Coordinates of C-alpha atoms in Angstrom, one line a residue:
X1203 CA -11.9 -18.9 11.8
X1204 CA -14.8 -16.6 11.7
X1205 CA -17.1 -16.5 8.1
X1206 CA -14.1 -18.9 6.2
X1207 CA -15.5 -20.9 3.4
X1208 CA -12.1 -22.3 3.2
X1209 CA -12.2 -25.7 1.0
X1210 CA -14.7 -23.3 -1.9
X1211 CA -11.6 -21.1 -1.6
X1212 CA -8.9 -24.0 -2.6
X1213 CA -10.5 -24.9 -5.5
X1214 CA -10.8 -21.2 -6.8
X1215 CA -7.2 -20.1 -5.3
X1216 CA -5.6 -22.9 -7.6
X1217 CA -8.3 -22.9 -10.4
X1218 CA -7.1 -18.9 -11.1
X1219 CA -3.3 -19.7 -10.8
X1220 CA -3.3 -22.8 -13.1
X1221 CA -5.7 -20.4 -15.5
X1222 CA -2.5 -18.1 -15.0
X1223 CA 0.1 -20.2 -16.2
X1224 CA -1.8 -22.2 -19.0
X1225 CA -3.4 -19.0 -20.1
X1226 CA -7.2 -20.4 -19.4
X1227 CA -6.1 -23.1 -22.0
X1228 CA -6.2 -27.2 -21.1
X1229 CA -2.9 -28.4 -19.2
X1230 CA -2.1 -30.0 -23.0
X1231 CA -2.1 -27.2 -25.1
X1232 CA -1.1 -24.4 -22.5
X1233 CA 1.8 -26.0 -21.1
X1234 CA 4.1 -25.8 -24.3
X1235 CA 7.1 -27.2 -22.8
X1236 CA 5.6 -30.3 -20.8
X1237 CA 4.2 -31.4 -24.5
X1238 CA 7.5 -32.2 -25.5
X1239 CA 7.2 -35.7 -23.1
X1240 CA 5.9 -38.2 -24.6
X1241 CA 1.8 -38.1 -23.4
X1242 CA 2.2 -41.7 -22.3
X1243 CA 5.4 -41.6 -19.9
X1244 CA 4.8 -42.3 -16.0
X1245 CA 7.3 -41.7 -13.6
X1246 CA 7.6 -41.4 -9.8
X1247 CA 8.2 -37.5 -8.0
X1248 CA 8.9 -36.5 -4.7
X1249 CA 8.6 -32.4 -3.3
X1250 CA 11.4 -32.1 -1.1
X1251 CA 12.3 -28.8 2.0
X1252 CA 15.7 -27.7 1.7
X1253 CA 15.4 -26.2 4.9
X1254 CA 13.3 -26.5 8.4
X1255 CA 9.8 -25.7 8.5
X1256 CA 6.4 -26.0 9.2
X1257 CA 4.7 -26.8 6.6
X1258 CA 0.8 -25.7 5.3
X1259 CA -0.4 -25.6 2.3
X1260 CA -0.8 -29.6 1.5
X1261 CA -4.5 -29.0 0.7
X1262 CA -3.9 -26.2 -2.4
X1263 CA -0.7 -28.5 -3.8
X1264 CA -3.0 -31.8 -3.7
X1265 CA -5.7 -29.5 -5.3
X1266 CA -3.4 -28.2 -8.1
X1267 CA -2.5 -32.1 -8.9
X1268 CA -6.0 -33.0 -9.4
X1269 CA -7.1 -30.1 -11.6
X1270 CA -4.5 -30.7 -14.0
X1271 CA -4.7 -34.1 -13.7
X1272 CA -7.4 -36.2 -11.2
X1273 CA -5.1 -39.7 -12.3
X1274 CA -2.3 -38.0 -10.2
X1275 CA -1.4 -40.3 -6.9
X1276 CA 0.2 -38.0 -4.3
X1277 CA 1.2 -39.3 -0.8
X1278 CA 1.8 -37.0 1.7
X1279 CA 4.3 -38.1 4.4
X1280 CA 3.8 -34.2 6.4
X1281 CA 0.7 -32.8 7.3
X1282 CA -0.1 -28.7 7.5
X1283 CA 1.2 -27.8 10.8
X1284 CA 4.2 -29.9 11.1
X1285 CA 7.5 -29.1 11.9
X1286 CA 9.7 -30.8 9.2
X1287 CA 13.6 -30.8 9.2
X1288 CA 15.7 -30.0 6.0
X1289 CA 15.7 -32.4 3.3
X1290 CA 13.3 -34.1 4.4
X1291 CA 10.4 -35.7 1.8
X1292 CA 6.7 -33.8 2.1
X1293 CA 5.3 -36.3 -0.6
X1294 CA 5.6 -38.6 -3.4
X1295 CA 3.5 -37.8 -6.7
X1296 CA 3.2 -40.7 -9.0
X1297 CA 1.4 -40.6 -12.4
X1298 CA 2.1 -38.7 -16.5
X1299 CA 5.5 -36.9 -16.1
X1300 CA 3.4 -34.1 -18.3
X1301 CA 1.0 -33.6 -15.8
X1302 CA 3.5 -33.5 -12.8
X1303 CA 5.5 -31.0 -14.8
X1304 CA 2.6 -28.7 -14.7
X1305 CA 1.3 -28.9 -11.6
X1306 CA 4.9 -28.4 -9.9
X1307 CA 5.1 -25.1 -9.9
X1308 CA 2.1 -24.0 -9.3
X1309 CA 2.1 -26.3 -6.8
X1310 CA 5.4 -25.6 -5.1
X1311 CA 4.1 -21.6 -5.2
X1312 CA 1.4 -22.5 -2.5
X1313 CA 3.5 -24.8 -0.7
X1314 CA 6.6 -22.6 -0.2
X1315 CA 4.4 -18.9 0.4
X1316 CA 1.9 -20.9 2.9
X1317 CA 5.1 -22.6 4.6
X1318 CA 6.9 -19.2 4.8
X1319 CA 3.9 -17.7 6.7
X1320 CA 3.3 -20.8 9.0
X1321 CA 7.0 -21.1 10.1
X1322 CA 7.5 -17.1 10.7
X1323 CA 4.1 -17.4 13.1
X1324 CA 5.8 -20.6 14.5
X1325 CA 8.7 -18.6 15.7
X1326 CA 7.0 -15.5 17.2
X1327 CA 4.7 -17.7 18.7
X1328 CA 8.3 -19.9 20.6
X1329 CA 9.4 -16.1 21.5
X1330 CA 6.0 -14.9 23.4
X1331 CA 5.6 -18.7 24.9
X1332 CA 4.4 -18.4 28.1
X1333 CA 3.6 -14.5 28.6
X1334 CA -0.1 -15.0 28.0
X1335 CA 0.5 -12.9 24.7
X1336 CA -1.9 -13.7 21.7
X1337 CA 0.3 -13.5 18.2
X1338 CA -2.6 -12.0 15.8
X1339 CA -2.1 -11.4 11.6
X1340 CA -3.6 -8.7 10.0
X1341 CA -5.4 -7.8 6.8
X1342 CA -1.7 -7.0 5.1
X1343 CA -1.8 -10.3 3.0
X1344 CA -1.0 -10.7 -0.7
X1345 CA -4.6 -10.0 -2.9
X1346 CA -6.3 -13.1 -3.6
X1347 CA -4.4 -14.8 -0.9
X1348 CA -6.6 -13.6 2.6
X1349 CA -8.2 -17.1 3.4
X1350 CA -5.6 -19.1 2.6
X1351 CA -2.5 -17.1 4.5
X1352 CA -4.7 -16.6 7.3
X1353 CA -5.3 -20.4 7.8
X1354 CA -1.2 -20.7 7.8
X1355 CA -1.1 -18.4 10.5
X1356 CA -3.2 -20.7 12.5
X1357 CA -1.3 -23.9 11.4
X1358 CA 1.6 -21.9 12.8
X1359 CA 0.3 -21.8 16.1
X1360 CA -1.4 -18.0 15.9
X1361 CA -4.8 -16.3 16.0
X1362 CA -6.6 -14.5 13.3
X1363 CA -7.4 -11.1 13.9
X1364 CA -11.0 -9.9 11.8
X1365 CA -11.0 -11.3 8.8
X1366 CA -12.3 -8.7 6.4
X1367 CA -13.9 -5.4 7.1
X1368 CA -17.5 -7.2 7.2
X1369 CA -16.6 -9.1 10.6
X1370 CA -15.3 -6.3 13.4
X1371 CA -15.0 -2.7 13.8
X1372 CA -11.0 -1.2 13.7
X1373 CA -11.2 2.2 13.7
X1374 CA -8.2 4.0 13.2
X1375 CA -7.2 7.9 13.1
X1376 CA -9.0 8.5 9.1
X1377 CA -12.2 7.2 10.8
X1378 CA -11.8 9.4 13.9
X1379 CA -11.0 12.3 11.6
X1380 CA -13.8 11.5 9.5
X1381 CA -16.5 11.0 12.0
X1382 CA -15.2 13.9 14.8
X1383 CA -14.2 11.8 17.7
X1384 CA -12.8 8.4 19.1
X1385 CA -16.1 8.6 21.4
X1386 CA -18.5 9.3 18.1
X1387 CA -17.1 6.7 16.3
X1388 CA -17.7 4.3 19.0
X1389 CA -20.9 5.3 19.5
X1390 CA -21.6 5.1 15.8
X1391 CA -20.4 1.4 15.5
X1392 CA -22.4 0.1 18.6
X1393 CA -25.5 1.7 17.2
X1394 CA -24.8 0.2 13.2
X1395 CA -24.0 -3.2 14.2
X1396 CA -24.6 -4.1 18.0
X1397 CA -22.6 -6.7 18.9
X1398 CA -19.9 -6.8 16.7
X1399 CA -16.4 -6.4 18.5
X1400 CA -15.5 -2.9 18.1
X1401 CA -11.7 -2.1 18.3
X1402 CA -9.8 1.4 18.4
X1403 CA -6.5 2.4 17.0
X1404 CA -4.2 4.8 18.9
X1405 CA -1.1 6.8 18.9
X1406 CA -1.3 8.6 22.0
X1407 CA -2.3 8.5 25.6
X1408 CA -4.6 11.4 25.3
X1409 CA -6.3 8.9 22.4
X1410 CA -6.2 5.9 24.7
X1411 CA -7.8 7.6 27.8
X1412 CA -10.6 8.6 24.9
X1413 CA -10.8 5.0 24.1
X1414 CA -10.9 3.4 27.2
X1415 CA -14.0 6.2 28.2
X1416 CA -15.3 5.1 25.0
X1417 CA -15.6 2.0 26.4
X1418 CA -14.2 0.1 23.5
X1419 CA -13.5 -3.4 23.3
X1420 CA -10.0 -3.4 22.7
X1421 CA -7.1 -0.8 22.0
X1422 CA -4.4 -1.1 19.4
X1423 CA -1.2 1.1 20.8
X1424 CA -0.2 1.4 17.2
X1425 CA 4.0 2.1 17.6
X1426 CA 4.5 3.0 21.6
X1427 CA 7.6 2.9 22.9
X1428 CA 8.5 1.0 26.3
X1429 CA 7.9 4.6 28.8
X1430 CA 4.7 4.9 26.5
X1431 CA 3.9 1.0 27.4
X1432 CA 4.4 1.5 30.9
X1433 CA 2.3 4.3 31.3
X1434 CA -0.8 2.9 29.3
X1435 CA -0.9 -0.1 31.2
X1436 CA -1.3 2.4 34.3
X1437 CA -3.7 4.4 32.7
X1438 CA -6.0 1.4 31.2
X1439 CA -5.8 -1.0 34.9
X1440 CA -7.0 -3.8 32.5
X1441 CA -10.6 -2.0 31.9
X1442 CA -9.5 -2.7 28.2
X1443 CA -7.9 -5.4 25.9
X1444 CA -4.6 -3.9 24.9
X1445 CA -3.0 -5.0 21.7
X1446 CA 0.7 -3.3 20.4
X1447 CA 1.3 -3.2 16.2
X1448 CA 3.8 -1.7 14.8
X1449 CA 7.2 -2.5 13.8
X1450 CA 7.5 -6.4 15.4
X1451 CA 10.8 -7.8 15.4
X1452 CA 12.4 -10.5 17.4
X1453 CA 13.8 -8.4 19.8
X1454 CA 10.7 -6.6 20.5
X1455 CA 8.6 -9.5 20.8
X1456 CA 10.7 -10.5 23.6
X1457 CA 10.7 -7.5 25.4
X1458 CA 6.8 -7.2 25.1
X1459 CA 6.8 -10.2 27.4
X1460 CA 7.5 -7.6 29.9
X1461 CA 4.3 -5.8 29.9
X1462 CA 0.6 -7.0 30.7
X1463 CA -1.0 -6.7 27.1
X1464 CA -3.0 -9.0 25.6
X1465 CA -2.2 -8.9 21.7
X1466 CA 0.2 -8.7 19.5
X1467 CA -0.4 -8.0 15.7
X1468 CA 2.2 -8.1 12.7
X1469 CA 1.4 -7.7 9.4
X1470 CA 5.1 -9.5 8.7
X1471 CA 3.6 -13.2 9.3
X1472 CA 1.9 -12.7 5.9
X1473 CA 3.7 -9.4 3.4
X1474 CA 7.6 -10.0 4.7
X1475 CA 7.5 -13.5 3.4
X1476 CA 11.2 -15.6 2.8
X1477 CA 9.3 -18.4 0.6
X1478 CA 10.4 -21.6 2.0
X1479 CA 12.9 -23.7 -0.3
X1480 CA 11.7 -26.7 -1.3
X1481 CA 12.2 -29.2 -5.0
X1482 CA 10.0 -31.2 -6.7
X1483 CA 12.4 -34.0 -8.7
X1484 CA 11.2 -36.5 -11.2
X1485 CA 13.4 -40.1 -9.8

């Protein structure tokens, strides 16, 4: 994944969520409920999916463990990327029973959000198997979230798209309107930052004949309809990477399989999130 400083990012995603729930006070005096244990009782704890999944997200749990509590021994039996059936055991987490109680939900928060996004991306992924079709994310993630729910759309078996708006051009109709023309715009971007992948959103043919002449990288057919599919891969004769957005469900993914693009993008793999059900119980 392009400019992804992704382990500096675990420690800072779960240092700001723990400084959330303890309000930025020690796991001892912050966690008012967990002080009614006894400091000194151990017990054995197992995190548990309640349904299918893939899973991702093992790396921000095991990091949540240690920052409340570096003495905690967790065991995963799953890895990120994983397919793993209902009720079956992701790890074991031995250690204080204060520190377990937490850690869990913090814990289970990155775990079930990360799972959700891996397993939807798993599934569009099975649906465009085998049509040459690339499942791309977008930038609509939750704030403070980018890094790590584009990383579960790769452990789901998808591509990330840019990153940020640092790492490639996607100029859509505000930028047109703002700098005159699909073909100024263009221009503009190859002359700021040569080399840098520049790619064009469009709602109409007119716009996508404009692109192609452009001569931009690729072309985002933001919301076309199957006649207005057909005709713009006639019109583009693959001098263009074609990519569709807009409005992907199950039954569309299967019926882009029809059509000769390269790209799909869906901003549901990472805001339309079902969090996946999983437990953590104290044995």
């Amino acid at each position: 994944m392009q400019s992804m400083t992704l382990p500096a990012s675990i420690a800072s995603d779960v240092a700001r969520a723990l400084a959330e729930d303890l309000n930025n006070q020690r796991p001892e005096v912050g966690d008012i409920t967990a002080a009614l244990i006894p400091s000194d009782h151990q017990v054995k704890a197992t995190i548990i999916t309640r349904e299918d999944c893939i899973l991702c997200g093992t790396d921000w749990a095991q990091a949540t463990f240690e920052q409340v509590n570096p003495e905690l021994i967790v065991n995963w039996q799953a890895n990120d990327g994983q397919r793993c059936e209902a009720n079956s055991v992701l790890c074991t987490i031995s250690g204080s029973a204060r520190s377990i109680l937490t850690a869990e939900r913090t814990a289970l928060n990155f775990l079930q959000t990360l799972s959700a996004t891996a397993t939807t991306t798993a599934h569009y992924v099975k649906l465009l198997e085998g049509s040459g079709i690339t499942l791309l994310d977008t930038r609509k993630t939750i704030p403070g979230l980018r890094l790590a729910q584009k990383y579960a759309v790769t452990c789901g078996g998808g591509k990330n798209h840019r990153v940020g708006l640092y790492d490639a051009f996607l100029i859509k109709e505000n930028h047109i309107l703002a700098c005159g023309s699909i073909h100024n715009a263009v221009a503009q971007a190859r002359a700021n930052v040569p080399g840098k992948t520049i790619e064009v959103e469009v709602e109409t043919l007119d716009e996508l004949a404009q692109a192609i002449d452009a001569r931009a990288d690729i072309v985002m057919l933001d919301n076309f309809n199957d006649e207005m599919l057909s005709q713009a891969i006639k019109i583009n004769q693959k001098k263009v990477k074609l990519e569709v957005s807009g409005n992907i469900t199950d039954r569309k993914l299967t019926k882009l399989r029809e059509f000769g693009i390269d790209f799909v993008s869906s901003g549901a793999l990472t805001k339309d999130l079902q969090s996946i059900d999983l437990s953590l119980r104290i044995k």
